[in-house]
PDB file of C-alpha atoms (C1' of nucleotides) in Angstrom:
ATOM      1  CA  MET A   1     -26.556 -32.446  49.062  1.00  0.00           C
ATOM      2  CA  THR A   2     -22.830 -31.969  49.030  1.00  0.00           C
ATOM      3  CA  MET A   3     -21.412 -28.545  49.508  1.00  0.00           C
ATOM      4  CA  LYS A   4     -18.644 -27.245  47.289  1.00  0.00           C
ATOM      5  CA  ASP A   5     -15.646 -25.486  48.802  1.00  0.00           C
ATOM      6  CA  TRP A   6     -16.714 -22.168  47.383  1.00  0.00           C
ATOM      7  CA  GLN A   7     -20.179 -22.576  48.872  1.00  0.00           C
ATOM      8  CA  SER A   8     -18.581 -23.048  52.282  1.00  0.00           C
ATOM      9  CA  GLU A   9     -16.547 -19.933  51.615  1.00  0.00           C
ATOM     10  CA  LEU A  10     -19.666 -17.903  50.766  1.00  0.00           C
ATOM     11  CA  GLU A  11     -21.340 -19.231  53.893  1.00  0.00           C
ATOM     12  CA  SER A  12     -18.510 -17.803  56.001  1.00  0.00           C
ATOM     13  CA  LEU A  13     -18.733 -14.314  54.486  1.00  0.00           C
ATOM     14  CA  SER A  14     -20.903 -11.322  55.343  1.00  0.00           C
ATOM     15  CA  ALA A  15     -23.075  -9.831  52.595  1.00  0.00           C
ATOM     16  CA  VAL A  16     -20.546  -7.038  52.082  1.00  0.00           C
ATOM     17  CA  GLU A  17     -17.565  -9.388  51.923  1.00  0.00           C
ATOM     18  CA  ALA A  18     -19.417 -11.690  49.552  1.00  0.00           C
ATOM     19  CA  ALA A  19     -20.516  -8.837  47.273  1.00  0.00           C
ATOM     20  CA  ARG A  20     -16.851  -7.880  46.866  1.00  0.00           C
ATOM     21  CA  ARG A  21     -15.732 -11.492  46.531  1.00  0.00           C
ATOM     22  CA  LEU A  22     -18.148 -12.161  43.676  1.00  0.00           C
ATOM     23  CA  LEU A  23     -16.753  -9.390  41.465  1.00  0.00           C
ATOM     24  CA  GLY A  24     -14.738 -10.975  38.663  1.00  0.00           C
ATOM     25  CA  CYS A  25     -16.361 -14.376  39.198  1.00  0.00           C
ATOM     26  CA  GLU A  26     -18.277 -15.959  36.333  1.00  0.00           C
ATOM     27  CA  LEU A  27     -21.646 -17.497  35.560  1.00  0.00           C
ATOM     28  CA  GLU A  28     -22.113 -20.284  33.052  1.00  0.00           C
ATOM     29  CA  ARG A  29     -25.640 -20.629  31.706  1.00  0.00           C
ATOM     30  CA  GLU A  30     -26.867 -23.346  29.369  1.00  0.00           C
ATOM     31  CA  LEU A  31     -29.245 -21.775  26.882  1.00  0.00           C
ATOM     32  CA  ASP A  32     -30.554 -23.236  23.628  1.00  0.00           C
ATOM     33  CA  GLY A  33     -27.886 -25.941  23.796  1.00  0.00           C
ATOM     34  CA  HIS A  34     -25.067 -23.421  24.139  1.00  0.00           C
ATOM     35  CA  LYS A  35     -22.917 -22.350  27.056  1.00  0.00           C
ATOM     36  CA  VAL A  36     -23.243 -18.652  27.707  1.00  0.00           C
ATOM     37  CA  ARG A  37     -20.523 -17.298  29.947  1.00  0.00           C
ATOM     38  CA  VAL A  38     -20.440 -13.940  31.704  1.00  0.00           C
ATOM     39  CA  ARG A  39     -18.319 -12.117  34.274  1.00  0.00           C
ATOM     40  CA  ILE A  40     -19.888 -10.442  37.297  1.00  0.00           C
ATOM     41  CA  VAL A  41     -18.886  -6.765  37.274  1.00  0.00           C
ATOM     42  CA  GLU A  42     -21.319  -5.069  39.695  1.00  0.00           C
ATOM     43  CA  THR A  43     -22.977  -6.208  42.939  1.00  0.00           C
ATOM     44  CA  GLU A  44     -24.808  -4.871  45.994  1.00  0.00           C
ATOM     45  CA  ALA A  45     -24.969  -6.291  49.530  1.00  0.00           C
ATOM     46  CA  TYR A  46     -28.225  -6.854  51.436  1.00  0.00           C
ATOM     47  CA  ASP A  47     -28.749  -8.421  54.846  1.00  0.00           C
ATOM     48  CA  GLN A  48     -31.331  -8.688  57.596  1.00  0.00           C
ATOM     49  CA  THR A  49     -29.953  -5.741  59.608  1.00  0.00           C
ATOM     50  CA  ASP A  50     -30.686  -3.527  56.619  1.00  0.00           C
ATOM     51  CA  ALA A  51     -34.113  -1.947  56.089  1.00  0.00           C
ATOM     52  CA  ALA A  52     -33.602  -1.975  52.320  1.00  0.00           C
ATOM     53  CA  SER A  53     -33.322  -5.765  52.313  1.00  0.00           C
ATOM     54  CA  HIS A  54     -36.202  -8.139  51.670  1.00  0.00           C
ATOM     55  CA  SER A  55     -34.961 -10.173  54.640  1.00  0.00           C
ATOM     56  CA  PHE A  56     -35.317  -7.233  57.051  1.00  0.00           C
ATOM     57  CA  ASN A  57     -38.870  -8.175  58.020  1.00  0.00           C
ATOM     58  CA  GLY A  58     -38.007 -11.782  58.667  1.00  0.00           C
ATOM     59  CA  GLN A  59     -38.549 -15.021  56.838  1.00  0.00           C
ATOM     60  CA  THR A  60     -41.639 -15.165  54.597  1.00  0.00           C
ATOM     61  CA  PRO A  61     -42.587 -17.417  51.681  1.00  0.00           C
ATOM     62  CA  ARG A  62     -41.025 -14.864  49.370  1.00  0.00           C
ATOM     63  CA  THR A  63     -37.731 -14.493  51.261  1.00  0.00           C
ATOM     64  CA  ASP A  64     -37.372 -18.116  52.277  1.00  0.00           C
ATOM     65  CA  VAL A  65     -34.431 -18.728  49.971  1.00  0.00           C
ATOM     66  CA  MET A  66     -32.463 -15.794  51.404  1.00  0.00           C
ATOM     67  CA  PHE A  67     -32.449 -17.570  54.770  1.00  0.00           C
ATOM     68  CA  GLY A  68     -31.327 -20.837  53.211  1.00  0.00           C
ATOM     69  CA  HIS A  69     -28.001 -22.226  52.061  1.00  0.00           C
ATOM     70  CA  ALA A  70     -25.200 -20.076  50.650  1.00  0.00           C
ATOM     71  CA  GLY A  71     -24.467 -20.510  46.973  1.00  0.00           C
ATOM     72  CA  HIS A  72     -28.107 -20.727  45.922  1.00  0.00           C
ATOM     73  CA  LEU A  73     -29.956 -18.197  43.791  1.00  0.00           C
ATOM     74  CA  TYR A  74     -32.628 -15.851  45.196  1.00  0.00           C
ATOM     75  CA  VAL A  75     -34.798 -14.496  42.376  1.00  0.00           C
ATOM     76  CA  TYR A  76     -37.556 -11.953  42.958  1.00  0.00           C
ATOM     77  CA  PHE A  77     -40.040 -10.169  40.758  1.00  0.00           C
ATOM     78  CA  THR A  78     -40.302  -6.387  40.950  1.00  0.00           C
ATOM     79  CA  TYR A  79     -42.060  -3.382  39.419  1.00  0.00           C
ATOM     80  CA  GLY A  80     -44.607  -5.696  37.886  1.00  0.00           C
ATOM     81  CA  MET A  81     -42.368  -6.709  35.003  1.00  0.00           C
ATOM     82  CA  HIS A  82     -38.793  -7.456  35.983  1.00  0.00           C
ATOM     83  CA  TYR A  83     -36.772 -10.152  37.691  1.00  0.00           C
ATOM     84  CA  CYS A  84     -33.594  -9.591  39.700  1.00  0.00           C
ATOM     85  CA  CYS A  85     -31.270 -12.223  41.103  1.00  0.00           C
ATOM     86  CA  ASN A  86     -29.014 -12.567  44.131  1.00  0.00           C
ATOM     87  CA  VAL A  87     -26.467 -15.059  45.373  1.00  0.00           C
ATOM     88  CA  VAL A  88     -27.404 -16.200  48.881  1.00  0.00           C
ATOM     89  CA  VAL A  89     -24.526 -15.911  51.370  1.00  0.00           C
ATOM     90  CA  GLY A  90     -23.875 -16.324  55.082  1.00  0.00           C
ATOM     91  CA  GLU A  91     -25.028 -18.977  57.527  1.00  0.00           C
ATOM     92  CA  PRO A  92     -28.398 -20.696  57.020  1.00  0.00           C
ATOM     93  CA  GLY A  93     -30.990 -18.889  59.133  1.00  0.00           C
ATOM     94  CA  TYR A  94     -29.366 -15.506  58.530  1.00  0.00           C
ATOM     95  CA  GLY A  95     -30.954 -13.557  55.651  1.00  0.00           C
ATOM     96  CA  ALA A  96     -28.140 -12.217  53.490  1.00  0.00           C
ATOM     97  CA  ALA A  97     -27.398 -12.041  49.773  1.00  0.00           C
ATOM     98  CA  ALA A  98     -25.490 -10.223  47.057  1.00  0.00           C
ATOM     99  CA  LEU A  99     -27.584  -8.699  44.266  1.00  0.00           C
ATOM    100  CA  LEU A 100     -26.069  -9.167  40.810  1.00  0.00           C
ATOM    101  CA  ARG A 101     -26.435  -5.767  39.141  1.00  0.00           C
ATOM    102  CA  ALA A 102     -24.369  -6.164  35.974  1.00  0.00           C
ATOM    103  CA  VAL A 103     -22.412  -8.763  34.035  1.00  0.00           C
ATOM    104  CA  GLU A 104     -20.092  -8.667  31.017  1.00  0.00           C
ATOM    105  CA  PRO A 105     -20.426 -11.274  28.222  1.00  0.00           C
ATOM    106  CA  ILE A 106     -17.437 -13.590  27.730  1.00  0.00           C
ATOM    107  CA  GLU A 107     -18.770 -16.349  25.503  1.00  0.00           C
ATOM    108  CA  ASN A 108     -21.787 -16.797  23.222  1.00  0.00           C
ATOM    109  CA  GLU A 109     -22.863 -13.189  23.494  1.00  0.00           C
ATOM    110  CA  ALA A 110     -25.077 -13.734  20.427  1.00  0.00           C
ATOM    111  CA  ILE A 111     -27.506 -15.806  22.497  1.00  0.00           C
ATOM    112  CA  MET A 112     -27.904 -12.893  24.885  1.00  0.00           C
ATOM    113  CA  GLN A 113     -28.416 -10.463  22.011  1.00  0.00           C
ATOM    114  CA  ARG A 114     -31.231 -12.598  20.658  1.00  0.00           C
ATOM    115  CA  ARG A 115     -32.993 -12.648  24.014  1.00  0.00           C
ATOM    116  CA  ARG A 116     -32.550  -8.917  24.612  1.00  0.00           C
ATOM    117  CA  GLN A 117     -32.943  -7.574  21.079  1.00  0.00           C
ATOM    118  CA  LYS A 118     -30.058  -5.262  21.999  1.00  0.00           C
ATOM    119  CA  SER A 119     -26.292  -5.255  21.758  1.00  0.00           C
ATOM    120  CA  GLY A 120     -23.269  -3.832  23.544  1.00  0.00           C
ATOM    121  CA  THR A 121     -23.522  -2.753  27.143  1.00  0.00           C
ATOM    122  CA  GLU A 122     -27.339  -2.631  26.911  1.00  0.00           C
ATOM    123  CA  LEU A 123     -27.254  -6.424  27.011  1.00  0.00           C
ATOM    124  CA  SER A 124     -26.640  -6.697  30.708  1.00  0.00           C
ATOM    125  CA  ASN A 125     -25.829  -3.370  32.421  1.00  0.00           C
ATOM    126  CA  GLY A 126     -28.636  -3.636  34.962  1.00  0.00           C
ATOM    127  CA  PRO A 127     -30.089  -6.260  37.291  1.00  0.00           C
ATOM    128  CA  ALA A 128     -33.277  -6.904  35.313  1.00  0.00           C
ATOM    129  CA  LYS A 129     -31.426  -6.752  31.999  1.00  0.00           C
ATOM    130  CA  LEU A 130     -28.998  -9.498  32.941  1.00  0.00           C
ATOM    131  CA  CYS A 131     -31.876 -11.687  34.106  1.00  0.00           C
ATOM    132  CA  GLN A 132     -33.590 -11.279  30.755  1.00  0.00           C
ATOM    133  CA  ALA A 133     -30.340 -11.899  28.876  1.00  0.00           C
ATOM    134  CA  LEU A 134     -29.668 -15.126  30.795  1.00  0.00           C
ATOM    135  CA  ASP A 135     -33.289 -16.295  30.997  1.00  0.00           C
ATOM    136  CA  ILE A 136     -33.426 -16.116  34.764  1.00  0.00           C
ATOM    137  CA  ASP A 137     -36.907 -15.903  36.254  1.00  0.00           C
ATOM    138  CA  LYS A 138     -38.934 -17.207  39.171  1.00  0.00           C
ATOM    139  CA  ARG A 139     -38.392 -20.807  38.066  1.00  0.00           C
ATOM    140  CA  MET A 140     -34.723 -20.364  39.003  1.00  0.00           C
ATOM    141  CA  ASN A 141     -35.511 -19.195  42.540  1.00  0.00           C
ATOM    142  CA  GLY A 142     -33.664 -21.437  44.996  1.00  0.00           C
ATOM    143  CA  HIS A 143     -31.450 -22.963  42.295  1.00  0.00           C
ATOM    144  CA  ASP A 144     -28.187 -24.506  43.520  1.00  0.00           C
ATOM    145  CA  LEU A 145     -25.402 -22.634  41.706  1.00  0.00           C
ATOM    146  CA  SER A 146     -23.116 -25.664  41.709  1.00  0.00           C
ATOM    147  CA  GLN A 147     -25.540 -27.331  39.260  1.00  0.00           C
ATOM    148  CA  SER A 148     -26.428 -27.053  35.601  1.00  0.00           C
ATOM    149  CA  PRO A 149     -28.030 -25.143  33.892  1.00  0.00           C
ATOM    150  CA  LEU A 150     -26.624 -22.179  35.834  1.00  0.00           C
ATOM    151  CA  GLN A 151     -23.302 -22.440  37.605  1.00  0.00           C
ATOM    152  CA  LEU A 152     -21.149 -20.004  39.523  1.00  0.00           C
ATOM    153  CA  ILE A 153     -17.429 -20.205  38.795  1.00  0.00           C
ATOM    154  CA  MET A 154     -15.166 -18.590  41.351  1.00  0.00           C
ATOM    155  CA  ARG A 155     -12.146 -16.545  40.295  1.00  0.00           C
ATOM    156  CA  PRO A 156      -9.315 -15.004  42.311  1.00  0.00           C
ATOM    157  CA  THR A 157     -10.314 -12.151  44.598  1.00  0.00           C
ATOM    158  CA  LEU A 158      -9.786  -8.771  42.947  1.00  0.00           C
ATOM    159  CA  ALA A 159      -7.315  -6.256  44.313  1.00  0.00           C
ATOM    160  CA  GLN A 160      -8.810  -3.534  46.476  1.00  0.00           C
ATOM    161  CA  ALA A 161      -7.669  -0.931  43.951  1.00  0.00           C
ATOM    162  CA  ASP A 162      -9.795  -2.524  41.218  1.00  0.00           C
ATOM    163  CA  ILE A 163     -13.044  -2.195  43.178  1.00  0.00           C
ATOM    164  CA  VAL A 164     -15.128   0.981  43.379  1.00  0.00           C
ATOM    165  CA  VAL A 165     -17.408   1.382  46.419  1.00  0.00           C
ATOM    166  CA  THR A 166     -20.558   3.547  46.325  1.00  0.00           C
ATOM    167  CA  GLN A 167     -24.069   3.930  47.704  1.00  0.00           C
ATOM    168  CA  ARG A 168     -26.671   1.505  46.408  1.00  0.00           C
ATOM    169  CA  ILE A 169     -29.004   2.415  43.554  1.00  0.00           C
ATOM    170  CA  GLY A 170     -32.773   2.448  43.332  1.00  0.00           C
ATOM    171  CA  ILE A 171     -33.618   2.122  47.014  1.00  0.00           C
ATOM    172  CA  SER A 172     -35.273   4.587  49.408  1.00  0.00           C
ATOM    173  CA  ARG A 173     -34.085   3.327  52.802  1.00  0.00           C
ATOM    174  CA  GLU A 174     -30.553   2.933  54.199  1.00  0.00           C
ATOM    175  CA  LYS A 175     -29.166   4.851  51.251  1.00  0.00           C
ATOM    176  CA  GLU A 176     -26.121   5.927  53.219  1.00  0.00           C
ATOM    177  CA  ARG A 177     -24.644   2.433  53.374  1.00  0.00           C
ATOM    178  CA  LEU A 178     -21.706   2.034  50.990  1.00  0.00           C
ATOM    179  CA  TRP A 179     -22.809  -1.411  49.883  1.00  0.00           C
ATOM    180  CA  ARG A 180     -22.505  -1.235  46.109  1.00  0.00           C
ATOM    181  CA  PHE A 181     -19.366  -2.530  44.424  1.00  0.00           C
ATOM    182  CA  TYR A 182     -18.160  -2.582  40.841  1.00  0.00           C
ATOM    183  CA  ILE A 183     -15.045  -3.267  38.816  1.00  0.00           C
ATOM    184  CA  ARG A 184     -13.223  -0.007  38.140  1.00  0.00           C
ATOM    185  CA  GLY A 185     -13.490   1.152  34.537  1.00  0.00           C
ATOM    186  CA  ASN A 186     -15.791  -1.638  33.361  1.00  0.00           C
ATOM    187  CA  SER A 187     -18.201  -0.426  30.672  1.00  0.00           C
ATOM    188  CA  TYR A 188     -21.021  -2.818  31.659  1.00  0.00           C
ATOM    189  CA  VAL A 189     -21.490  -1.183  35.057  1.00  0.00           C
ATOM    190  CA  SER A 190     -24.998   0.300  35.316  1.00  0.00           C
ATOM    191  CA  LYS A 191     -25.634   4.029  34.992  1.00  0.00           C
ATOM    192  CA  LYS A 192     -25.807   6.659  37.726  1.00  0.00           C
TER     193      LYS A 192
ATOM    194  C1'  DT B   1     -28.358  14.811  28.759  1.00  0.00           C
ATOM    195  C1'  DG B   2     -31.999  14.519  31.761  1.00  0.00           C
ATOM    196  C1'  DC B   3     -36.663  14.415  33.508  1.00  0.00           C
ATOM    197  C1'  DC B   4     -41.199  12.076  33.298  1.00  0.00           C
ATOM    198  C1'  DT B   5     -44.138   8.329  32.782  1.00  0.00           C
ATOM    199  C1'  DG B   6     -46.243   3.930  31.627  1.00  0.00           C
ATOM    200  C1'  DA B   7     -46.103  -0.931  32.171  1.00  0.00           C
ATOM    201  C1'  DT B   8     -47.657  -4.243  35.590  1.00  0.00           C
ATOM    202  C1'  DG B   9     -47.560  -8.193  39.904  1.00  0.00           C
ATOM    203  C1'  DT B  10     -46.413  -9.223  44.501  1.00  0.00           C
ATOM    204  C1'  DT B  11     -45.847  -7.977  49.187  1.00  0.00           C
ATOM    205  C1'  DC B  12     -46.768  -5.393  53.025  1.00  0.00           C
ATOM    206  C1'  DT B  13     -49.434  -1.889  55.774  1.00  0.00           C
TER     207       DT B  13
ATOM    208  C1'  DG C   1     -53.848   1.199  48.645  1.00  0.00           C
ATOM    209  C1'  DA C   2     -48.979   2.106  48.412  1.00  0.00           C
ATOM    210  C1'  DA C   3     -44.454   0.848  47.627  1.00  0.00           C
ATOM    211  C1'  DC C   4     -41.244  -1.445  45.032  1.00  0.00           C
ATOM    212  C1'  DA C   5     -33.288  -3.793  44.968  1.00  0.00           C
ATOM    213  C1'  DT C   6     -36.506  -1.463  37.101  1.00  0.00           C
ATOM    214  C1'  DC C   7     -36.426  -0.351  32.257  1.00  0.00           C
ATOM    215  C1'  DA C   8     -37.529   1.893  27.903  1.00  0.00           C
ATOM    216  C1'  DG C   9     -39.424   5.395  25.341  1.00  0.00           C
ATOM    217  C1'  DG C  10     -40.789  10.167  24.669  1.00  0.00           C
ATOM    218  C1'  DC C  11     -40.081  14.864  24.746  1.00  0.00           C
ATOM    219  C1'  DA C  12     -37.899  19.229  26.398  1.00  0.00           C
ATOM    220  C1'  DC C  13     -33.781  21.659  26.632  1.00  0.00           C
TER     221       DC C  13
END
DNA sequence: TGCCTGATGTTCT
DNA sequence: GAACATCAGGCAC
C-alpha cells in the first residue's frame, strides 16, 4: 500500500488539527455511475484521551480502524438506525479521528436528493444525513480514501477567520472541549 | 420555535 | 439493562 502525501500529512496531525484541516476539503463519491462531489463544512475531533471518543476505552473490534492508518474511513452505527463517518488521523496505534458532521453538495446533487428524498440543506446537514446521501454504511468501514469509489480531495487550509470553534454536539461527556469546527456562514452546518 | 418521543442495533457495564 | 458522536415527525405554544 502506497501512502499519498496528504495521508502522511493527516498522520502527522492531532485530531483537532486534522478536524480544522479537513474543512473546505472535498469528497468524491461514485454513485449510480455518476461522480457526486461535496465539500466538508463541519467536523468534530475525537481522540483516545477523550472520554467521548470510541477509542477512549482502547482498541476493540469496533474501534480497530480508528487505531489504523490515517486517511482511512471509520464508519460506525448508532442509535439503532444511523451511520456516521470519520476520517482516521494521527499515527497508527493512536486512536484519533475527525467526525464529518456536514457537507455541501458541489456536483450531482440530484443523486443525493434521490437517496434522501429531501432537498436543500436537509440533504446533508448532519452526520447521519450525509452518510445516507452518499451511501456510506458499514461496508465502507476501513475504506482507503485515496481509492475509488470514495476519495478525499485536499484543498488549501482555510484562514483562521473563516472557521468557527464551538463545543461538540450530541455527547454527554467532555462537553467542555472546544472540538467542533465549521465554516463560518455556511448554510449546511448542522443546527444548534 | 421548541420540546418530546419513537425507531432500532451494537457495545459496554 | 443502559447508553448511544441521530433524525424525523407530532403537537403545544
